[in-house]
XYZ file of C-alpha atoms in Angstrom:
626
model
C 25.312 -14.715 29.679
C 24.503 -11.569 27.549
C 26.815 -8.810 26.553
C 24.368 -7.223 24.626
C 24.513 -3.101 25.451
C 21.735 -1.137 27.327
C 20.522 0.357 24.143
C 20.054 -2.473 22.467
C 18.726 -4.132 25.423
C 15.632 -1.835 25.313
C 14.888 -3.054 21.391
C 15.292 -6.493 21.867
C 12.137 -7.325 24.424
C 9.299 -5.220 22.670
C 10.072 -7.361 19.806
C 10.212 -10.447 21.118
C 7.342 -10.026 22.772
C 5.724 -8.324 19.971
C 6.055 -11.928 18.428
C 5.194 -13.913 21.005
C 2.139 -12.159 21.790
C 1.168 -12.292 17.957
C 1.677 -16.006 18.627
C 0.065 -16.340 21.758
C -3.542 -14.930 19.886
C -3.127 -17.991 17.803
C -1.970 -15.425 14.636
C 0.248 -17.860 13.356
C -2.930 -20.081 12.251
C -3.639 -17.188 9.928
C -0.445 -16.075 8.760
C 3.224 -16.733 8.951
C 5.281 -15.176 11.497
C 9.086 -14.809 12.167
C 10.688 -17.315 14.072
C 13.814 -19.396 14.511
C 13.248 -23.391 13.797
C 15.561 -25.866 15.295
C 16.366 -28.742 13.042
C 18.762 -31.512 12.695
C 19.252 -34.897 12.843
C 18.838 -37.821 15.795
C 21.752 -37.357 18.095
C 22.576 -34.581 16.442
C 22.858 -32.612 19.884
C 19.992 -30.594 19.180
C 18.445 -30.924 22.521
C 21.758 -30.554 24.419
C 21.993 -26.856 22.426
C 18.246 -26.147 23.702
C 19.119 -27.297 27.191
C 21.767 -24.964 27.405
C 20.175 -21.955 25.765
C 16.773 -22.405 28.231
C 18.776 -23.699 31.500
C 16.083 -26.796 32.121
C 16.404 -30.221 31.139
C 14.331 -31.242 28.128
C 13.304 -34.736 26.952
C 16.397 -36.903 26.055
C 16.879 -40.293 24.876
C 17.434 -42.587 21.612
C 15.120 -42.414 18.604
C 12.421 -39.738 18.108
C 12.168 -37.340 21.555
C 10.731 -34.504 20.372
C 7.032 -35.738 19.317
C 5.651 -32.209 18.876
C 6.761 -28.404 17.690
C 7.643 -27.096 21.190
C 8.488 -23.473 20.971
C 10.349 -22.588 23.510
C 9.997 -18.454 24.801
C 12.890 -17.261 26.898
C 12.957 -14.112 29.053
C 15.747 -12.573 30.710
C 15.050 -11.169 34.249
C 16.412 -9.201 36.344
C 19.406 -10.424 38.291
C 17.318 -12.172 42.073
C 14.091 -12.458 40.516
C 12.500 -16.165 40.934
C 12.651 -18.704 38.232
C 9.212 -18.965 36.286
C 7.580 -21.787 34.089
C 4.444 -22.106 32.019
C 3.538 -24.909 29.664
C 0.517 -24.635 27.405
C -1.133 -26.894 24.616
C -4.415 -26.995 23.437
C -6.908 -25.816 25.812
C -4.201 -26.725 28.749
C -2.469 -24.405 30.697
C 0.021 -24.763 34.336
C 2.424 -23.113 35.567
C 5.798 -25.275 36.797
C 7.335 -24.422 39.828
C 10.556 -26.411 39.592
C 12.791 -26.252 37.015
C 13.252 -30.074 37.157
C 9.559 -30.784 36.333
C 10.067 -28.851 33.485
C 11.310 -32.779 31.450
C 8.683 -34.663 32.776
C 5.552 -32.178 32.252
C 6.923 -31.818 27.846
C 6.848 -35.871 28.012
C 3.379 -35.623 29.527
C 1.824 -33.381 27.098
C 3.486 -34.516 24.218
C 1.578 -37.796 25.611
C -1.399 -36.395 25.795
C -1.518 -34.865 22.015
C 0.762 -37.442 19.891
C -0.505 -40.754 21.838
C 2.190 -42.908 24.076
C 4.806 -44.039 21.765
C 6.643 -43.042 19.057
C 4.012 -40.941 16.989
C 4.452 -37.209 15.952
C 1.940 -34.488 16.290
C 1.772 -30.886 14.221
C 0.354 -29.192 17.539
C 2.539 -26.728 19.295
C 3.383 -27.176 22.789
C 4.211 -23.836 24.310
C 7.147 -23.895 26.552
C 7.398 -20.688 28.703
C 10.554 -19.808 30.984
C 11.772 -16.540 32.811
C 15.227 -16.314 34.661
C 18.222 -13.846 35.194
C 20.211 -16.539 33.088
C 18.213 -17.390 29.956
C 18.345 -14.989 26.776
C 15.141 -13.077 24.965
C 14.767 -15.395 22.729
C 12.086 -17.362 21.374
C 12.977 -20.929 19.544
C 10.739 -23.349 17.884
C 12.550 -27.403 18.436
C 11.756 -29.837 15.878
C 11.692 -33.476 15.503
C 14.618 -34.897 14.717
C 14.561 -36.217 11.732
C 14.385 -40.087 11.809
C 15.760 -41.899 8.469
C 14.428 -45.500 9.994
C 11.347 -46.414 11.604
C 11.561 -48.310 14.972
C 9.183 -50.845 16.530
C 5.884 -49.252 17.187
C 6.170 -46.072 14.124
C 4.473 -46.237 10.931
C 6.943 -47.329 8.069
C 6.603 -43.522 6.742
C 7.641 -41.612 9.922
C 10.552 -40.143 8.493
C 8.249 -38.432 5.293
C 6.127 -37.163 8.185
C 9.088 -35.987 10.118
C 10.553 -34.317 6.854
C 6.889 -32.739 5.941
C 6.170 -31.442 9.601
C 9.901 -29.710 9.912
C 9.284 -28.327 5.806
C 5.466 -26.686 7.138
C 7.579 -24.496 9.320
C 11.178 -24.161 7.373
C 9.733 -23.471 3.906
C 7.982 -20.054 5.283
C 10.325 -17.029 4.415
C 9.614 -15.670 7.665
C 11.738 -18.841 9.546
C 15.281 -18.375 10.120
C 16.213 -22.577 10.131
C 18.858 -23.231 12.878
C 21.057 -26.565 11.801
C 22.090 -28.499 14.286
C 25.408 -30.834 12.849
C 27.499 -33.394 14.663
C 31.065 -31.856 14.343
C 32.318 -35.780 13.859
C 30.265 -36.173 10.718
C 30.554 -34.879 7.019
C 28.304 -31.799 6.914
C 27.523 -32.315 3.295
C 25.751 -35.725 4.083
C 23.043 -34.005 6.375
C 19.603 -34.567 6.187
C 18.876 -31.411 8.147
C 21.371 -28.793 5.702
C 19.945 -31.133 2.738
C 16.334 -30.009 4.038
C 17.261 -26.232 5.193
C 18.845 -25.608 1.480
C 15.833 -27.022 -0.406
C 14.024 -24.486 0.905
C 16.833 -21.843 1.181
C 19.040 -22.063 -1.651
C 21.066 -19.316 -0.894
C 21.426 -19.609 2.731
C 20.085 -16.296 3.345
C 17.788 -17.719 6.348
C 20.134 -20.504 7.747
C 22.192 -20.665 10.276
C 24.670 -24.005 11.371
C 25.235 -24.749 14.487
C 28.093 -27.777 15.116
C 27.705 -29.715 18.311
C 30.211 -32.248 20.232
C 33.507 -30.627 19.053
C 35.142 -33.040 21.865
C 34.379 -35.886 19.330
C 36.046 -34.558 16.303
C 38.790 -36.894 15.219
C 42.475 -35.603 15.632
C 43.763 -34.416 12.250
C 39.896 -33.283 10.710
C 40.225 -30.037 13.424
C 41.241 -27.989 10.400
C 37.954 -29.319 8.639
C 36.278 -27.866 11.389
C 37.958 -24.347 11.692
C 37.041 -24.247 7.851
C 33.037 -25.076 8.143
C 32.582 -22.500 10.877
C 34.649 -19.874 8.899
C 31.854 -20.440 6.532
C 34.567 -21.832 3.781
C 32.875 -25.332 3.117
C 28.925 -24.798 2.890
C 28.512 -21.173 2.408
C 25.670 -19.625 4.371
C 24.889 -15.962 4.647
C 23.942 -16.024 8.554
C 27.595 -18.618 9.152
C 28.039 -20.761 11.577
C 29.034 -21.175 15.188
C 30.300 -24.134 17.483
C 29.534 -25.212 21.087
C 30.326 -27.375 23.312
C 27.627 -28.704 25.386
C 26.440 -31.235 28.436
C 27.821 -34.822 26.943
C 25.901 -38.446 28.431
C 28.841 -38.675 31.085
C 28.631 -35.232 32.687
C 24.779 -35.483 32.708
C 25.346 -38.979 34.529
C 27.780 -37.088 36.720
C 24.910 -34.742 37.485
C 26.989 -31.491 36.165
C 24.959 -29.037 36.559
C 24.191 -26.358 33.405
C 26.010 -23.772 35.021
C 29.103 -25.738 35.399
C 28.602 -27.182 32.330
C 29.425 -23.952 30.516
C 32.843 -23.082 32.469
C 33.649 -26.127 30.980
C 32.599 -25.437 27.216
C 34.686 -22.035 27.858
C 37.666 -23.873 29.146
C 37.500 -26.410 25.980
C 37.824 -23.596 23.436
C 40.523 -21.024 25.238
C 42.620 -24.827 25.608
C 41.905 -26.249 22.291
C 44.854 -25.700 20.044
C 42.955 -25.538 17.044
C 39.486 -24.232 18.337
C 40.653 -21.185 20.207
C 40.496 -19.108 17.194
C 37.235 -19.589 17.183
C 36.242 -18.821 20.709
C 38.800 -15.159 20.272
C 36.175 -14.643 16.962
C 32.867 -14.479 19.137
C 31.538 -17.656 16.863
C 31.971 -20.335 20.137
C 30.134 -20.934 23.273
C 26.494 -21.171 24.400
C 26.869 -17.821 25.711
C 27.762 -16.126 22.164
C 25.282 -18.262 20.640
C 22.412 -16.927 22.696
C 24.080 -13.834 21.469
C 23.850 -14.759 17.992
C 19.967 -15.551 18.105
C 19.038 -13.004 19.896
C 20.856 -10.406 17.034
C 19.184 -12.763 13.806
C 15.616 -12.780 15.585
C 15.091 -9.149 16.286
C 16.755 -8.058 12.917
C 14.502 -10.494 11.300
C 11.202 -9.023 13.258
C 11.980 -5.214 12.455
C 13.139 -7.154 8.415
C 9.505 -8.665 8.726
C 6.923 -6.114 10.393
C 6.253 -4.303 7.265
C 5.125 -7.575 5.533
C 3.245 -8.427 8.418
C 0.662 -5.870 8.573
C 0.476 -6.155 4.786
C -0.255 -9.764 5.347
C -2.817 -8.874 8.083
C -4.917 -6.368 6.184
C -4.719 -8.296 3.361
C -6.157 -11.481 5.231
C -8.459 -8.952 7.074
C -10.024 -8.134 3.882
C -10.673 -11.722 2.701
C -12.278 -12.799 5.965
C -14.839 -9.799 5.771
C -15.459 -10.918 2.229
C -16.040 -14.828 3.168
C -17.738 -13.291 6.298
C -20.283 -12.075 3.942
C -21.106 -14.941 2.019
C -21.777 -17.073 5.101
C -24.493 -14.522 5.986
C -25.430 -13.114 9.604
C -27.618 -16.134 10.172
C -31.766 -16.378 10.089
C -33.287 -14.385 13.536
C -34.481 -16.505 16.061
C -37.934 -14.900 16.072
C -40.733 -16.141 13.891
C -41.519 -12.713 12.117
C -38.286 -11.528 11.790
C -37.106 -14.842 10.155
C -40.045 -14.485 7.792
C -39.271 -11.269 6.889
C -35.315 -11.994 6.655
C -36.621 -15.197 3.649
C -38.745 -11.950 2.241
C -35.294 -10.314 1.784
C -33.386 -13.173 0.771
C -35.524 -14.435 -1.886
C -36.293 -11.084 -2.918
C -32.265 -10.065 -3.714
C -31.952 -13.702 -5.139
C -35.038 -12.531 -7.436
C -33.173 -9.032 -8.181
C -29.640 -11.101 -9.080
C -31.455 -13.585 -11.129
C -32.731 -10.472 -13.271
C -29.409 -8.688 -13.481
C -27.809 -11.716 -14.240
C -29.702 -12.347 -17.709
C -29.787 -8.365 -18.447
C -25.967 -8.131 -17.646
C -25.809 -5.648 -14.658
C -24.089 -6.092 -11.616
C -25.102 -7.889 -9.268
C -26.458 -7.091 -5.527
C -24.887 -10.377 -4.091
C -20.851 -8.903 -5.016
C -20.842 -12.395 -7.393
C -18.715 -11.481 -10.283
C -21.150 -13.790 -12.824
C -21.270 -12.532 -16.583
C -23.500 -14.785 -18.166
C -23.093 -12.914 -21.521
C -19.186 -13.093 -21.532
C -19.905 -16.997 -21.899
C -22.681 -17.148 -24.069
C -20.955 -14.649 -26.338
C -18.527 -17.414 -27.152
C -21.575 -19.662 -27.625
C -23.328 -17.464 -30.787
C -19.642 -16.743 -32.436
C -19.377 -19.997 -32.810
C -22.773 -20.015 -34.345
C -22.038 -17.263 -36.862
C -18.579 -18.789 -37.797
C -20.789 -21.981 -38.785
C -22.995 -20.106 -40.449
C -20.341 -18.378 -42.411
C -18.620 -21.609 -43.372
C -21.480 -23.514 -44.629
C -21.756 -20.393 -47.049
C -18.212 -20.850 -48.474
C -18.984 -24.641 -48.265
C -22.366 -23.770 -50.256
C -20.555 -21.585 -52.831
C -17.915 -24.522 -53.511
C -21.163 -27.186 -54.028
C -23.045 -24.782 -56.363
C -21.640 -25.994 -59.456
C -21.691 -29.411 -58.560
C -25.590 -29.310 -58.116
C -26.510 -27.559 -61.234
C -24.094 -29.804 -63.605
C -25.896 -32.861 -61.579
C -29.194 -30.660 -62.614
C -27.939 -30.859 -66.139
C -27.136 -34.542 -66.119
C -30.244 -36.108 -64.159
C -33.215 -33.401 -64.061
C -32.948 -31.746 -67.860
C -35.440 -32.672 -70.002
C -37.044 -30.792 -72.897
C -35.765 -27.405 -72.274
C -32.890 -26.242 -73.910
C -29.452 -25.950 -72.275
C -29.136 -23.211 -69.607
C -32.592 -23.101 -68.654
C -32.893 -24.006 -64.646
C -36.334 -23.796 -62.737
C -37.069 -21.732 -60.186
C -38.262 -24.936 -57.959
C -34.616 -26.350 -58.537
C -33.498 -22.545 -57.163
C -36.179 -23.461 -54.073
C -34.918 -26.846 -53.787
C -31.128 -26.357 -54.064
C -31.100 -23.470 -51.413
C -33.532 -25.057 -49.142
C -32.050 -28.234 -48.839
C -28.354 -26.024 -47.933
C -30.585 -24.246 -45.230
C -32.027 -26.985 -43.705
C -28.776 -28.138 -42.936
C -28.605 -26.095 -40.160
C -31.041 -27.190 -38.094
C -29.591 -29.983 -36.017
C -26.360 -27.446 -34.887
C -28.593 -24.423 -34.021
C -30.708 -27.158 -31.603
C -27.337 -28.436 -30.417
C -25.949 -24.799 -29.729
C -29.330 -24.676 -27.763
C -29.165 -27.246 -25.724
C -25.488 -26.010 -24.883
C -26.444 -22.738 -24.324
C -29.206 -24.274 -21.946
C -26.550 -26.256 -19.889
C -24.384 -22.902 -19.451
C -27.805 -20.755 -18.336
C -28.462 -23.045 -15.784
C -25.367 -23.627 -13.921
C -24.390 -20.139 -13.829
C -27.553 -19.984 -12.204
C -27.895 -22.564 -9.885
C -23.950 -20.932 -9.466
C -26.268 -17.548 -8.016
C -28.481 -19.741 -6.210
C -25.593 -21.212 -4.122
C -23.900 -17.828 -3.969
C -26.556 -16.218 -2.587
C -28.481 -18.459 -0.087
C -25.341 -19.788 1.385
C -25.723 -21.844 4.375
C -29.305 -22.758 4.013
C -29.026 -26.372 1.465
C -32.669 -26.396 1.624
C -33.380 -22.794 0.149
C -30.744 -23.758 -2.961
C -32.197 -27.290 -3.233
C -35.595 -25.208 -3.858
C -34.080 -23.229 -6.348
C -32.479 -25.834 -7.704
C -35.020 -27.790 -8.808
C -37.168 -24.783 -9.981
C -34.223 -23.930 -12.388
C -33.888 -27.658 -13.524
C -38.326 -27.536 -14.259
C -37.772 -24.230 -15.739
C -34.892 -25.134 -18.362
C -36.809 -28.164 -19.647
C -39.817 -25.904 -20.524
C -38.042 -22.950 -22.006
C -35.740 -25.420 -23.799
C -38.665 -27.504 -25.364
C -40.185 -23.890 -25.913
C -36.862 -22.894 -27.579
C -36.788 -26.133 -29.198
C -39.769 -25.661 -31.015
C -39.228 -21.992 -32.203
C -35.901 -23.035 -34.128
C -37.449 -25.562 -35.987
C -40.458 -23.730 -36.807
C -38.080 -20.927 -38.430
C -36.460 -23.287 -40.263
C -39.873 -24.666 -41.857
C -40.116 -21.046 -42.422
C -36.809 -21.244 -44.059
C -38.337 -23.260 -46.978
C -40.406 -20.581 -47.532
C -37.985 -18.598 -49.921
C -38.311 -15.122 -49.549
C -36.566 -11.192 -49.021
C -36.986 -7.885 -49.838
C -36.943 -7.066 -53.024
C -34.397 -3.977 -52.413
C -32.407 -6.203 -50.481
C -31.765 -9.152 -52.710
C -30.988 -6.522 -55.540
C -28.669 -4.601 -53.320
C -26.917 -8.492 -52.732
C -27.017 -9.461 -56.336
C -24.985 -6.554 -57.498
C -22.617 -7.206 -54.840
C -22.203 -10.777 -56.228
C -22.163 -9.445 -59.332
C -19.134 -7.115 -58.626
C -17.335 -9.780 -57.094
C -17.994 -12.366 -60.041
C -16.522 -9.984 -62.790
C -13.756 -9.061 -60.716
C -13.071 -13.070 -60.454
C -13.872 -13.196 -63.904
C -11.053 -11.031 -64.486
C -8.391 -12.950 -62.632
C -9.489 -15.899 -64.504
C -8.247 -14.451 -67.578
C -4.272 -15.674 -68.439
C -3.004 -13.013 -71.856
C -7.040 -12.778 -72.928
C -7.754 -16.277 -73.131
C -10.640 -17.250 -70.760
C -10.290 -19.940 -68.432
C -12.303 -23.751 -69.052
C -11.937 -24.985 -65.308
C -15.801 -23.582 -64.768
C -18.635 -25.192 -65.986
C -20.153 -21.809 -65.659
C -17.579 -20.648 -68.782
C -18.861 -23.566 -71.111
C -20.653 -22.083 -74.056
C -23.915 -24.653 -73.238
C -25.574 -22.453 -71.490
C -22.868 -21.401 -69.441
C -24.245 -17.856 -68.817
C -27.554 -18.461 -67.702
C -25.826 -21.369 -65.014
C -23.641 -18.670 -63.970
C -26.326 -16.114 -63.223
C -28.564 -18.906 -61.734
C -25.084 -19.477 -59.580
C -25.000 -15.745 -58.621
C -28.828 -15.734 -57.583
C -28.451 -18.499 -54.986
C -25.486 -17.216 -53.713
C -27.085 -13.781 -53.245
C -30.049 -15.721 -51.332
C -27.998 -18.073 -49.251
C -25.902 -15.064 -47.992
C -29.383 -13.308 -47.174
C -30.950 -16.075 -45.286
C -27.629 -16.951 -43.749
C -27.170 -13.316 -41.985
C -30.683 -14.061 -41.298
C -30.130 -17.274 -39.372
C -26.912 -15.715 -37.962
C -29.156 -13.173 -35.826
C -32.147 -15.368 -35.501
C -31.031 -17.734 -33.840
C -29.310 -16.645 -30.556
C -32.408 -13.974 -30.460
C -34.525 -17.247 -30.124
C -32.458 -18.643 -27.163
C -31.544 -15.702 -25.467
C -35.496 -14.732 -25.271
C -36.583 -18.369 -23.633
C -33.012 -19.153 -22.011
C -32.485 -16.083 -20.390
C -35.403 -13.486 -20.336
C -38.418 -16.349 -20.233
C -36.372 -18.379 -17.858
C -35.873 -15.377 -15.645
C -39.539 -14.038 -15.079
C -40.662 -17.777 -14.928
C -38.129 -18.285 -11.878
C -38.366 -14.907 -10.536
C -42.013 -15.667 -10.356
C -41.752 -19.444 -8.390
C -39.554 -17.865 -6.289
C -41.639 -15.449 -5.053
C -44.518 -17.678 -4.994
C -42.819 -19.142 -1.743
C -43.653 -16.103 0.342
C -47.323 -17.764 0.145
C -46.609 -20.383 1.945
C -45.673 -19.997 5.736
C -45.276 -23.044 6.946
C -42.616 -23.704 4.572
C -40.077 -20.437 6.248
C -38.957 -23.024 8.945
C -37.712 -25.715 6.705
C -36.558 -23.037 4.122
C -34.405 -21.561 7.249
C -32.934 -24.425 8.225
C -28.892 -23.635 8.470
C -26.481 -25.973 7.880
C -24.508 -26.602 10.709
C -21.225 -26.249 9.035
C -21.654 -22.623 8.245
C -22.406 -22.011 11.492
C -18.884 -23.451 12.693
C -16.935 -21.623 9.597
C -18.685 -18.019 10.732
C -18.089 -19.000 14.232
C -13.990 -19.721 12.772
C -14.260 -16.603 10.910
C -15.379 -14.418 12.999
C -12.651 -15.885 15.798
C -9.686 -15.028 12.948
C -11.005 -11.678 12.341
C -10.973 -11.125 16.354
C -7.125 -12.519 16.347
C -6.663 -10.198 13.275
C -7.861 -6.918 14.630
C -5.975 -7.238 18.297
C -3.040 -8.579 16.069
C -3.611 -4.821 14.066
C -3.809 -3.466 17.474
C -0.657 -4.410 18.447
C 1.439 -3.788 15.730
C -0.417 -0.195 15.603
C 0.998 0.225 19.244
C 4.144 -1.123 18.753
């Protein structure tokens, strides 16, 4: 059956088994690994090519036969050695000693994992078989894909058909093998339809055309022209067999005869015997054919896979280490191990508000975030300045209309300087408490965030913490609360440095001639400003230049202020106040039972974890050795 040379002989069982092994560990849950996928249509004579390939009858029969993934591992022996058979799935494993058991033990656990019916199941079944006439190959048979549902399957059998043969044909490390009817129109195939969706360029498909003896007279040349690859163009071509039809299995012929008869249809055939002189006809050639495309596409694929192994290696050390190494089972160990935990939680908590790194590998930056926060702050600040500029002269010509009385024009108070600035200032207020509060709702998620980061696995610890950071937010936010408001009330208190308001008015008054002197058109002044008027119009526009000076003072003031106020109860208050609680717990023993309490579904994902990184480091071991 194989013509394959000594050399190549040697290279072409390490690798197999290489894979197969991988697969055996149960690798493939954890990463993808290279295979061949049969696919194709009902009836398309997909179980007919596997038949022939693996020397056993599989499950035949109308409608949906193949109810699970059933990879199927080949191995050549050595010419007299017995026939051997092993079928596995799930936690089942038995040898077959007949090769015509081999049918009714698939239908049995395909049974036992998709139900008795018509249902579908993504389990593998693992189909084992060594013989002197069977190839090195490995294959992995699909459903066929169903396009309507028969009595007893859901309505949508054919989308779960479709999404169970894409799981395994979308991988790049699949070769998809396409089984087609050589009687139908290749182009209307759901299974090439499906293999190109994934595989645009047909670098990873191979077609396979079944039941040439059906092929109506005068389409032969149709035929000759799809296998040349001239039709549907795929990069891995095609090839053609001929294998056991519904009469010769009736007729009992056995596999054996059945392929001196596939040999004698091609050398006969007028039009197929070009094909059979090519290599690219025959079961025989076929197994060829595989056998070439899956050991090219193993030595194409190693590279990536240890890559993908160290990679995923890496990643399960890091989730390893969130879910912990579990509370001891004695009493003052387990004491001492809530000692440690709440003490590193009480470490993070203060590196968290101070901006170091923390001990738990959480990549939290609080400050990034609140950053954001206090810009915004400052770019409100710095608008309602512009805003406050632009409402200046309004409020001193209303002054002038409604408030003048007996002094002469020009003349403005200093309690209409108090009251004008004052009144901008106190503006304020309601968006610095709002910028609180926000700031309040960041603080405590991001840590509630470290609280779930770093007692992972025990809900009781974080609902603790939880609610300790929900008490503690209220306070410092009420405590926050109150500071703001107070230095507003302080705000109304108008005051600076002497050196520094004179420093600011000459600023202003800098930038007020140099406006002044845009103003200007050919040395005529301008009489948009009621600060040019001649009534007074120069004392308004100094009055206009001291509360600007001011506003910019207290607004720079405010700018700073502010954020200091939240950061010190938000963060630095907040943190002592929870370190503090937290640590309180260590008084109360009674409590480290319930506090230790694990939740049972960390206990199955680092029992799942540490079973992948097991698979993972004998999966490193053999590719090391290999």
């Amino acid at each position: 059956m194989n013509t394959l040379n000594q050399h190549y002989e040697e290279k072409v069982r390490p690798c197999i088994d290489l894979i197969d092994s991988l697969r055996s560990l149960g690798v493939e849950r954890d990463l993808a690994l290279p295979a061949i996928a049969v696919i194709g249509d009902q009836s398309s004579g997909k179980s007919s090519v596997l038949e022939a390939l693996s020397g056993v009858a599989l499950p035949r029969g109308s409608g949906i036969v193949t109810r699970c993934p059933l990879e199927l591992k080949m191995k050549r022996r050595k010419e007299g050695e017995d026939w051997y058979g092993k079928i596995s799935y799930q936690d089942h494993e038995e040898e077959i000693e007949d090769p015509a058991d081999v049918e009714k033990k698939i239908r049995g656990a395909q049974d036992e994992m998709a139900g008795v019916g018509v249902g579908i199941s993504d389990d593998l079944i693992s189909l084992e078989i060594a013989s002197p006439d069977v190839p090195d190959l490995t294959l992995i048979d699909l459903p066929g894909i169903a396009r309507v549902a028969v009595k007893g399957q859901p309505e949508n059998i054919g989308d779960q058909i479709k999404r169970l043969i894409q799981k395994f044909i979308k991988k790049q490390e699949t070769i998809s093998l396409v089984v087609v009817p050589s009687n139908v129109d290749i182009a209307t195939t759901e299974a090439l339809k499906m293999a190109q969706e994934v595989d645009p360029d047909g670098e990873r498909t191979l077609g396979i055309l079944t039941k040439p003896d059906l092929v109506d007279k005068g389409t032969e040349q149709t035929v000759v022209d799809i296998v040349h690859n001239e039709v549907i163009h795929l990069k891995k071509g095609y090839m053609i067999v001929k294998c056991r039809g519904q009469q010769e299995i009736t007729e009992k012929v056995s596999l054996s005869d059945a392929t001196g008869r596939e040999d004698a249809f091609f050398r006969d055939h007028a039009h197929f015997q070009i094909l059979l002189n090519e290599g690219r006809a025959t079961v025989p050639k076929l197994a060829e054919k595989l056998t070439l495309e899956l050991v090219h596409h193993i030595q194409k694929s190693l590279p990536h896979l240890e890559d993908q192994i160290e990679k995923k290696l890496k990643k399960t050390q890091q989730e390893l280490d969130r879910c912990g190494n579990g509370p001891p089972s004695d009493a003052s160990d387990r004491f001492v191990f809530l000692i440690d935990k709440l003490t590193e939680f009480s470490q993070d908590i203060f590196s968290l508000t101070s901006g170091e790194d923390l001990k738990s590998g959480a990549g939290l930056n609080i400050f990034s975030i609140l950053r954001n926060q206090f810009k915004f702050w400052q770019d409100l600040v710095e608008r309602s300045q512009v805003t406050f500029s632009c409402n200046i002269e309004k409020e001193m010509t209303q002054y002038e209309r409604k408030h003048r009385g007996r002094e002469l024009p020009g003349f403005v108070d200093y309690k209409t300087f108090e009251r004008i600035v004052t009144a901008e200032l106190q503006q304020l207020e309601e968006p610095a408490v709002l910028r609180l509060k926000d700031v309040a709702d960041i603080v405590k998620k991001e840590m509630i965030k470290l609280a779930e980061g770093s007692f992972v696995g025990f809900p009781n610890l974080i609902r603790t913490a939880k609610m300790k950071i929900e008490d503690i937010r209220k306070v410092k936010e009420a405590a926050a609360e109150s500071m703001l408001r107070t230095q507003f009330k302080m705000e109304s208190i108008v005051y600076t440095q002497d050196s520094t308001y004179s420093k600011k008015l000459r600023m202003q008054k800098r930038q007020d001639d140099c406006l002044d002197g845009r103003v200007f058109t050919f040395g005529k002044p301008s009489t948009n400003s009621a600060a040019s008027n001649n009534d007074g119009g120069a004392t308004l526009k100094e009055m206009r230049r001291h509360l600007k000076s001011y506003y910019q003072i207290a607004g720079k003031r405010l700018a700073d202020q502010i954020p200091q106020v939240i950061l010190y109860q938000m963060l630095k208050e907040s943190a002592i106040q929870l370190q503090r609680e937290m640590l309180q717990i260590f008084q109360d023993k009674e409590k480290t039972e319930s506090l230790l309490q694990e939740d049972p579904g960390i206990n199955t994902l680092r029992t799942c974890l540490e079973n992948r990184q097991n698979r993972l480091l004998k999966a490193r071991t053999l590719l090391t050795g290999f």
